[in-house]
């Protein structure tokens, strides 16, 4: 049952990008910021990225080492659970495929992954949503180093899921045997977060 | 997660049940400022909420076109009616209808409550420090109303609000804030104006909220307060950075930021 609202017509909807915008979203040209707390600022000389398999360290890169890994550029649409979508965003970073390869692993050791970030944020993802070019650790946005407010120096980028899965200030990726909820996922948000199925909240 | 925080988890959505869209009917409309309006709503079956949470609002045009946006809840947890305070954003799609068009008897849909982190309850008991910019005061007002409705338990929580508005006429809940501040055990309210020269006799500040303003009007970091900051992104960034610089524990600072301008 849908309630029609008297006097509401809405914005003109014949947008050429219409089929690129998931249900319930609107397109913005801004780049809004959403964070649960203060923006952490880790100096590059102290920054490392770790890849963890169970209790053991599978890989660890300093900022300099990370820059020497194969770099990939992609242009993608992003969708935030707070309803904005931003089309054609340009990113550069290291794909999860390349990270796994650089760690000397033939294949991902477990089916799930938890991302850990400066500031204490976490988010969970199925590994199959990260490999095959679907996910990266991004360090550049629109040709420039990623700004701290947007997750710099490095954030996860998984554009086909709601943007809270693209964790800012990422520092450690831990493979897990079983799926576990991260920060927002344990606070009422959807465990998976597919914008095309409008999986915003638990139970959607 | 501490036991208290676990207890503050949102009641809805937690059991894997979908947050249902519910019909909401406007019962009362109150102009707060030139651009902000409070809508008091009748929402049958509303499951209750925590101070600081928000709802998703969905408007449906006659041809079936729909638009969704999120709005903070202004009413405290046990209020008989749900209240939203909406600021009209120029060029916005949903806020002009809510803040301008909606009249008693009008109906739309909402679902919630949403957001299990930017929430506060008197049970948290640490001193409470609130920092608001513009209509970012709305979820913080739900916290102050919850505190005021909690009797001795509320009065036992030391509370301060620092609220930045462009001009006196843009201060949402101005009279209610003044009334709360003079009640026995009421919160300390500090206002600051950023775009207008303060009128004669102005007791507040007249600058953007910066480190000196926070040092003067905040709860001292040594008192280990729970800090909530809500407002436009640049303001929240500046305040949160200044708070960390002043020695506040980053994990105790909770932020909520507005989306882009003109998109509400």
Coordinates of C-alpha atoms in Angstrom, one line a residue:
Chain A
X1 CA 0.0 0.0 0.0
X2 CA 1.4 3.3 -1.0
X3 CA 0.3 6.7 0.2
X4 CA 0.1 9.4 -2.4
X5 CA 1.2 12.8 -1.0
X6 CA -1.0 15.8 -1.9
X7 CA 0.9 18.5 -3.7
X8 CA 4.1 16.6 -4.2
X9 CA 5.3 16.3 -7.8
X10 CA 9.0 15.8 -7.4
X11 CA 11.9 16.9 -9.6
X12 CA 11.9 16.3 -13.3
X13 CA 12.8 12.7 -13.6
X14 CA 13.8 12.4 -17.3
X15 CA 17.5 12.1 -16.4
X16 CA 19.6 10.5 -19.1
X17 CA 21.5 8.6 -16.4
X18 CA 18.3 7.2 -15.0
X19 CA 19.1 3.5 -15.4
X20 CA 22.4 4.1 -13.6
X21 CA 20.7 5.2 -10.4
X22 CA 19.5 2.5 -8.0
X23 CA 16.0 2.8 -6.4
X24 CA 15.6 5.5 -3.7
X25 CA 18.8 7.3 -4.7
X26 CA 19.3 10.8 -6.2
X27 CA 22.3 12.0 -8.1
X28 CA 24.6 14.6 -6.6
X29 CA 27.6 16.4 -8.1
X30 CA 29.0 17.1 -4.6
X31 CA 31.0 14.6 -2.7
X32 CA 29.3 14.5 0.7
X33 CA 31.2 13.3 3.7
X34 CA 29.8 10.8 6.2
X35 CA 31.8 9.6 9.2
X36 CA 30.8 8.4 12.7
X37 CA 33.6 10.3 14.3
X38 CA 36.6 12.6 13.9
X39 CA 38.8 12.2 10.8
X40 CA 42.0 10.3 11.7
X41 CA 45.3 11.6 10.3
X42 CA 48.0 9.0 10.0
X43 CA 51.3 10.3 8.7
X44 CA 52.4 8.4 5.6
X45 CA 55.7 7.3 7.2
X46 CA 53.7 5.5 9.9
X47 CA 51.1 4.1 7.5
X48 CA 51.1 0.4 6.7
X49 CA 48.5 -1.9 5.1
X50 CA 48.3 -5.5 6.5
X51 CA 46.7 -8.5 5.0
X52 CA 45.8 -11.1 7.6
X53 CA 44.9 -14.7 7.2
X54 CA 43.4 -16.0 10.5
X55 CA 46.0 -15.3 13.1
X56 CA 49.0 -14.8 10.8
X57 CA 50.2 -11.9 8.7
X58 CA 50.0 -12.8 5.0
X59 CA 51.3 -9.4 3.8
X60 CA 52.3 -6.0 5.0
X61 CA 53.3 -2.9 3.0
X62 CA 54.6 0.5 3.9
X63 CA 53.3 3.5 2.0
X64 CA 56.4 3.3 -0.3
X65 CA 56.0 -0.4 -0.9
X66 CA 52.3 0.0 -1.6
X67 CA 53.0 2.6 -4.3
X68 CA 55.3 0.1 -6.1
X69 CA 52.5 -2.4 -6.4
X70 CA 50.6 -2.5 -9.8
X71 CA 48.3 0.5 -9.9
X72 CA 44.8 0.3 -11.5
X73 CA 42.6 3.2 -12.5
X74 CA 38.8 2.8 -12.7
X75 CA 35.8 5.1 -13.3
X76 CA 32.7 4.0 -11.4
X77 CA 29.3 5.2 -10.0
X78 CA 29.1 5.2 -6.2
X79 CA 25.9 4.9 -4.0
X80 CA 25.7 6.0 -0.4
X81 CA 23.0 4.5 1.8
X82 CA 22.0 8.1 2.8
X83 CA 20.5 8.3 -0.7
X84 CA 23.1 10.1 -2.8
X85 CA 24.7 8.6 -5.8
X86 CA 27.7 10.1 -7.6
X87 CA 28.3 9.1 -11.2
X88 CA 31.6 8.6 -13.1
X89 CA 34.0 8.9 -10.1
X90 CA 37.7 8.3 -11.0
X91 CA 39.9 6.3 -8.6
X92 CA 43.4 4.8 -8.6
X93 CA 44.8 2.2 -6.3
X94 CA 45.7 -1.4 -5.9
X95 CA 43.1 -4.1 -6.6
X96 CA 42.5 -6.8 -4.0
X97 CA 43.6 -9.3 -6.7
X98 CA 47.0 -7.6 -6.9
X99 CA 47.3 -7.5 -3.1
X100 CA 46.6 -11.2 -2.8
X101 CA 49.1 -11.9 -5.5
X102 CA 51.7 -9.6 -3.9
X103 CA 51.2 -11.5 -0.6
X104 CA 52.2 -14.7 -2.5
X105 CA 48.8 -16.3 -2.1
X106 CA 47.5 -18.4 -5.0
X107 CA 43.9 -17.6 -4.0
X108 CA 42.0 -16.0 -1.2
X109 CA 42.3 -18.3 1.9
X110 CA 38.8 -17.7 3.3
X111 CA 35.4 -16.7 1.8
X112 CA 34.9 -13.5 4.0
X113 CA 36.9 -10.5 4.9
X114 CA 36.8 -7.8 7.6
X115 CA 38.3 -4.4 7.0
X116 CA 39.8 -2.6 9.9
X117 CA 40.4 1.2 9.9
X118 CA 42.1 4.0 11.8
X119 CA 39.5 5.4 14.2
X120 CA 38.1 1.9 14.9
X121 CA 35.7 1.5 12.0
X122 CA 35.2 -2.0 10.6
X123 CA 33.1 -3.5 7.7
X124 CA 32.6 -7.0 6.5
X125 CA 32.5 -8.3 2.9
X126 CA 32.3 -11.5 1.0
X127 CA 35.7 -12.0 -0.7
X128 CA 34.0 -12.8 -4.0
X129 CA 32.8 -9.1 -4.0
X130 CA 36.4 -8.0 -3.8
X131 CA 38.2 -10.1 -6.3
X132 CA 38.0 -10.2 -10.1
X133 CA 38.6 -6.5 -10.2
X134 CA 35.6 -5.7 -8.1
X135 CA 37.4 -4.1 -5.1
X136 CA 40.6 -2.1 -4.5
X137 CA 42.5 -0.1 -1.9
X138 CA 42.3 3.4 -3.4
X139 CA 44.8 6.1 -2.8
X140 CA 43.8 8.6 -5.5
X141 CA 40.5 10.3 -6.4
X142 CA 40.1 12.3 -9.6
X143 CA 43.8 12.3 -10.1
X144 CA 44.7 13.7 -6.7
X145 CA 45.8 12.0 -3.5
X146 CA 42.7 11.0 -1.5
X147 CA 41.9 13.7 1.1
X148 CA 41.6 12.7 4.7
X149 CA 37.9 13.6 4.9
X150 CA 37.2 11.1 2.0
X151 CA 39.3 8.3 3.6
X152 CA 42.9 9.3 2.7
X153 CA 45.5 8.2 2.6
X154 CA 43.8 4.9 1.6
X155 CA 40.3 3.6 1.6
X156 CA 38.6 0.4 0.4
X157 CA 36.6 0.9 -2.8
X158 CA 33.8 -1.6 -3.5
X159 CA 31.5 0.5 -5.8
X160 CA 28.8 -2.1 -6.5
X161 CA 27.8 -2.1 -2.8
X162 CA 26.6 0.8 -0.6
X163 CA 29.5 3.1 0.1
X164 CA 29.8 2.4 3.8
X165 CA 31.4 -0.9 2.6
X166 CA 34.1 1.2 1.0
X167 CA 35.8 1.7 4.4
X168 CA 37.8 4.9 4.9
X169 CA 41.3 5.0 6.4
X170 CA 41.7 1.2 5.9
X171 CA 44.8 -0.3 7.5
X172 CA 44.1 -4.1 7.8
X173 CA 42.2 -6.7 5.8
X174 CA 41.5 -9.9 7.7
X175 CA 40.2 -13.0 5.9
X176 CA 37.5 -14.9 7.9
X177 CA 36.0 -18.3 7.6
X178 CA 32.5 -17.0 8.6
X179 CA 30.7 -13.7 7.9
X180 CA 30.6 -11.4 10.9
X181 CA 29.0 -7.9 11.1
X182 CA 31.2 -4.9 11.1
X183 CA 30.4 -1.5 12.6
X184 CA 27.3 -0.3 10.8
X185 CA 26.2 -3.9 10.1
X186 CA 25.9 -4.5 13.9
X187 CA 24.0 -1.2 14.3
X188 CA 21.0 -2.0 12.1
X189 CA 22.4 -1.7 8.6
X190 CA 22.3 -4.5 6.1
X191 CA 24.9 -7.3 6.3
X192 CA 25.6 -7.1 2.5
X193 CA 24.3 -3.8 1.2
X194 CA 23.4 -4.2 -2.5
X195 CA 22.0 -0.8 -3.7
X196 CA 20.2 -2.3 -6.6
X197 CA 18.2 -4.5 -4.2
X198 CA 17.9 -1.5 -1.8
X199 CA 19.5 -3.4 1.0
X200 CA 19.9 -0.4 3.3
X201 CA 18.9 -1.8 6.7
X202 CA 18.8 -5.2 8.4
X203 CA 15.9 -7.2 6.9
X204 CA 15.7 -5.2 3.6
Chain B
X1 CA 30.8 -2.6 22.5
X2 CA 30.0 -1.9 26.2
X3 CA 26.9 -3.2 27.8
X4 CA 25.4 0.3 27.8
X5 CA 26.0 0.7 24.1
X6 CA 24.6 -2.7 23.4
X7 CA 21.4 -1.7 25.3
X8 CA 21.2 1.4 23.0
X9 CA 21.1 -0.6 19.9
X10 CA 18.0 0.3 17.8
X11 CA 14.9 -1.7 18.6
X12 CA 13.9 -2.0 15.0
X13 CA 15.9 -3.8 12.3
X14 CA 17.7 -5.9 15.0
X15 CA 15.7 -9.1 14.5
X16 CA 16.3 -9.3 10.7
X17 CA 12.8 -8.0 10.2
X18 CA 12.4 -5.4 7.5
X19 CA 11.8 -1.8 8.7
X20 CA 8.4 -1.3 7.2
X21 CA 7.2 1.9 5.5
X22 CA 4.5 3.3 7.7
X23 CA 1.8 5.9 6.8
X24 CA 2.3 9.2 8.7
X25 CA -0.3 11.9 9.0
X26 CA 0.6 15.5 9.8
X27 CA -1.2 16.5 13.0
X28 CA 0.3 19.9 13.6
X29 CA 2.8 22.2 11.8
X30 CA 4.9 24.8 13.6
X31 CA 7.1 27.3 11.9
X32 CA 10.4 27.4 13.8
X33 CA 12.4 29.9 11.7
X34 CA 12.3 31.4 8.2
X35 CA 13.3 28.0 6.8
X36 CA 12.7 25.4 9.4
X37 CA 9.3 23.8 10.2
X38 CA 8.4 21.2 12.8
X39 CA 5.8 18.6 11.7
X40 CA 4.1 16.6 14.5
X41 CA 3.0 13.3 13.1
X42 CA 0.6 10.5 13.8
X43 CA 2.4 7.3 13.0
X44 CA 0.3 4.2 13.9
X45 CA 2.5 1.4 15.2
X46 CA 5.6 3.5 15.7
X47 CA 8.0 1.2 17.6
X48 CA 9.8 3.9 19.6
X49 CA 13.2 5.4 19.1
X50 CA 16.3 6.7 20.8
X51 CA 17.3 10.3 21.0
X52 CA 19.6 11.1 18.0
X53 CA 18.0 8.7 15.6
X54 CA 16.5 9.6 12.2
X55 CA 13.8 8.4 9.8
X56 CA 13.6 7.9 6.1
X57 CA 10.8 9.8 4.5
X58 CA 9.2 8.8 1.2
X59 CA 7.0 11.1 -0.8
X60 CA 4.9 9.7 -3.7
X61 CA 3.6 11.8 -6.5
X62 CA 0.2 11.1 -8.2
X63 CA 2.0 9.4 -11.1
X64 CA 3.8 7.1 -8.7
X65 CA 7.2 8.9 -8.7
X66 CA 8.9 8.6 -5.3
X67 CA 11.7 10.5 -3.6
X68 CA 13.3 9.5 -0.3
X69 CA 15.4 11.5 2.2
X70 CA 16.5 11.1 5.8
X71 CA 15.4 13.5 8.6
X72 CA 16.4 13.6 12.3
X73 CA 13.7 13.0 14.9
X74 CA 13.2 16.0 17.2
X75 CA 10.9 14.4 19.7
X76 CA 12.2 12.6 22.7
X77 CA 11.8 8.8 23.0
X78 CA 8.6 8.7 25.0
X79 CA 6.8 11.6 23.4
X80 CA 3.2 10.7 22.4
X81 CA 3.8 11.9 18.9
X82 CA 6.8 11.8 16.5
X83 CA 8.1 15.2 15.5
X84 CA 10.5 16.0 12.7
X85 CA 12.1 19.4 12.2
X86 CA 12.9 20.0 8.5
X87 CA 14.9 22.9 7.1
X88 CA 13.9 23.9 3.6
X89 CA 16.9 23.6 1.2
X90 CA 16.9 25.7 -1.9
X91 CA 16.6 23.4 -4.9
X92 CA 15.8 20.5 -2.7
X93 CA 13.3 17.9 -3.7
X94 CA 11.7 16.7 -0.5
X95 CA 12.4 19.4 2.1
X96 CA 10.4 22.2 0.3
X97 CA 7.3 20.0 0.5
X98 CA 7.8 19.0 4.2
X99 CA 8.9 22.5 5.3
X100 CA 6.6 24.5 3.1
X101 CA 3.6 22.5 1.7
X102 CA 2.7 20.0 4.4
X103 CA -0.5 20.8 6.3
X104 CA -2.5 18.9 9.0
X105 CA -4.2 15.9 7.4
X106 CA -1.5 15.4 4.7
X107 CA -0.1 12.0 4.5
X108 CA 3.2 10.5 3.5
X109 CA 5.3 7.5 4.4
X110 CA 8.3 7.0 6.7
X111 CA 10.3 4.1 8.2
X112 CA 12.6 3.9 11.1
X113 CA 14.1 4.5 13.6
X114 CA 17.5 4.4 11.8
X115 CA 21.0 4.9 13.2
X116 CA 22.3 3.0 16.2
X117 CA 25.4 5.1 16.9
X118 CA 24.6 8.8 17.1
X119 CA 22.3 8.1 20.0
X120 CA 22.2 9.2 23.6
X121 CA 20.4 8.0 26.7
X122 CA 20.5 9.3 30.3
X123 CA 21.7 5.7 31.2
X124 CA 25.1 6.6 29.6
X125 CA 25.5 9.0 32.6
X126 CA 28.8 10.6 31.5
X127 CA 28.7 14.4 31.1
X128 CA 27.0 15.4 27.8
X129 CA 28.6 17.9 25.4
X130 CA 26.5 18.9 22.3
X131 CA 27.8 20.9 19.4
X132 CA 25.4 22.0 16.7
X133 CA 25.5 23.9 13.5
X134 CA 22.3 25.1 11.9
X135 CA 19.6 22.5 11.7
X136 CA 22.1 20.0 13.1
X137 CA 20.5 21.0 16.4
X138 CA 17.5 18.8 15.7
X139 CA 18.9 15.4 16.9
X140 CA 20.6 17.1 19.8
X141 CA 17.3 18.7 20.8
X142 CA 15.9 15.2 21.1
X143 CA 18.7 14.5 23.5
X144 CA 18.0 17.6 25.6
X145 CA 14.3 16.9 25.6
X146 CA 15.0 13.3 26.7
X147 CA 17.2 14.6 29.5
X148 CA 14.5 17.1 30.6
X149 CA 11.9 14.4 30.6
X150 CA 14.0 12.1 32.7
X151 CA 13.7 13.9 36.0
X152 CA 16.4 13.5 38.6
X153 CA 18.3 11.0 36.3
X154 CA 18.4 13.7 33.6
X155 CA 19.4 16.5 36.0
X156 CA 22.2 14.3 37.3
X157 CA 23.9 14.4 33.8
X158 CA 25.9 17.6 33.4
X159 CA 25.0 18.9 29.9
X160 CA 26.1 21.7 27.7
X161 CA 25.0 22.8 24.2
X162 CA 27.1 25.0 21.9
X163 CA 24.9 26.0 19.0
X164 CA 26.0 28.0 16.0
X165 CA 23.4 29.7 13.7
X166 CA 23.7 32.3 11.0
X167 CA 21.5 34.9 12.7
X168 CA 19.2 35.3 15.7
X169 CA 16.2 34.6 13.4
X170 CA 17.8 31.3 12.3
X171 CA 18.0 29.8 15.8
X172 CA 15.7 26.8 15.9
X173 CA 14.0 26.1 19.3
X174 CA 15.3 29.5 20.6
X175 CA 12.6 30.0 23.3
X176 CA 12.6 26.4 24.4
X177 CA 16.4 26.4 24.8
X178 CA 16.2 29.6 26.9
X179 CA 13.5 28.0 29.0
X180 CA 15.4 24.8 29.5
X181 CA 18.6 26.7 30.5
X182 CA 17.0 28.5 33.4
X183 CA 15.3 25.4 34.8
X184 CA 16.9 24.0 38.0
X185 CA 19.5 21.5 36.7
X186 CA 18.9 22.6 33.2
X187 CA 21.6 22.4 30.5
X188 CA 24.0 25.2 29.9
X189 CA 23.2 26.7 26.5
X190 CA 25.8 28.8 24.5
X191 CA 24.8 30.3 21.2
X192 CA 27.1 31.8 18.5
X193 CA 26.2 33.8 15.4
X194 CA 28.2 33.4 12.2
X195 CA 26.6 35.7 9.7
X196 CA 25.0 38.5 11.6
X197 CA 26.4 41.1 14.0
X198 CA 24.8 40.2 17.3
X199 CA 22.1 42.5 18.7
X200 CA 22.7 44.7 21.7
X201 CA 22.8 42.8 24.9
X202 CA 23.8 39.5 23.1
X203 CA 25.2 37.0 25.7
X204 CA 26.6 34.5 23.3
X205 CA 29.6 34.3 20.9
X206 CA 29.9 35.9 17.5
X207 CA 32.2 33.6 15.5
X208 CA 32.4 30.2 13.9
X209 CA 32.9 27.5 16.5
X210 CA 36.7 27.1 16.9
X211 CA 39.1 25.7 19.5
X212 CA 38.8 28.7 21.8
X213 CA 35.0 28.7 21.6
X214 CA 35.0 25.0 22.4
X215 CA 37.5 25.5 25.3
X216 CA 35.2 28.3 26.7
X217 CA 31.8 26.7 26.2
X218 CA 32.5 22.9 26.2
X219 CA 32.6 20.3 28.9
X220 CA 36.3 20.0 29.8
X221 CA 38.0 17.0 28.3
X222 CA 39.1 16.0 31.8
X223 CA 35.4 15.3 32.6
X224 CA 35.4 12.7 29.9
X225 CA 32.1 13.8 28.3
X226 CA 30.2 12.0 25.6
X227 CA 30.4 14.5 22.7
X228 CA 27.9 14.8 19.8
X229 CA 28.6 17.0 16.9
X230 CA 26.0 17.6 14.2
X231 CA 25.9 20.2 11.4
X232 CA 27.1 20.9 7.9
X233 CA 30.2 18.9 6.8
X234 CA 32.8 21.8 7.0
X235 CA 31.6 22.7 10.5
X236 CA 31.7 19.1 11.8
X237 CA 35.1 18.6 10.3
X238 CA 36.5 21.7 11.9
X239 CA 34.9 21.0 15.3
X240 CA 35.9 17.4 15.4
X241 CA 39.5 18.2 14.5
X242 CA 39.6 21.0 17.1
X243 CA 38.2 18.7 19.8
X244 CA 40.9 16.1 19.1
X245 CA 43.4 18.9 19.3
X246 CA 42.0 20.0 22.6
X247 CA 42.5 16.5 24.0
X248 CA 39.1 14.9 23.7
X249 CA 39.1 11.2 23.3
X250 CA 38.3 10.5 19.6
X251 CA 36.3 7.4 20.3
X252 CA 34.0 9.5 22.5
X253 CA 33.2 12.0 19.7
X254 CA 30.2 11.1 17.6
X255 CA 29.5 13.0 14.5
X256 CA 26.6 13.3 12.1
X257 CA 27.0 15.4 8.9
X258 CA 24.6 16.8 6.5
X259 CA 24.6 15.8 2.9
X260 CA 25.3 18.3 0.2
X261 CA 23.6 21.6 0.1
X262 CA 20.6 21.9 -2.2
X263 CA 19.8 18.2 -2.1
X264 CA 17.4 17.8 0.8

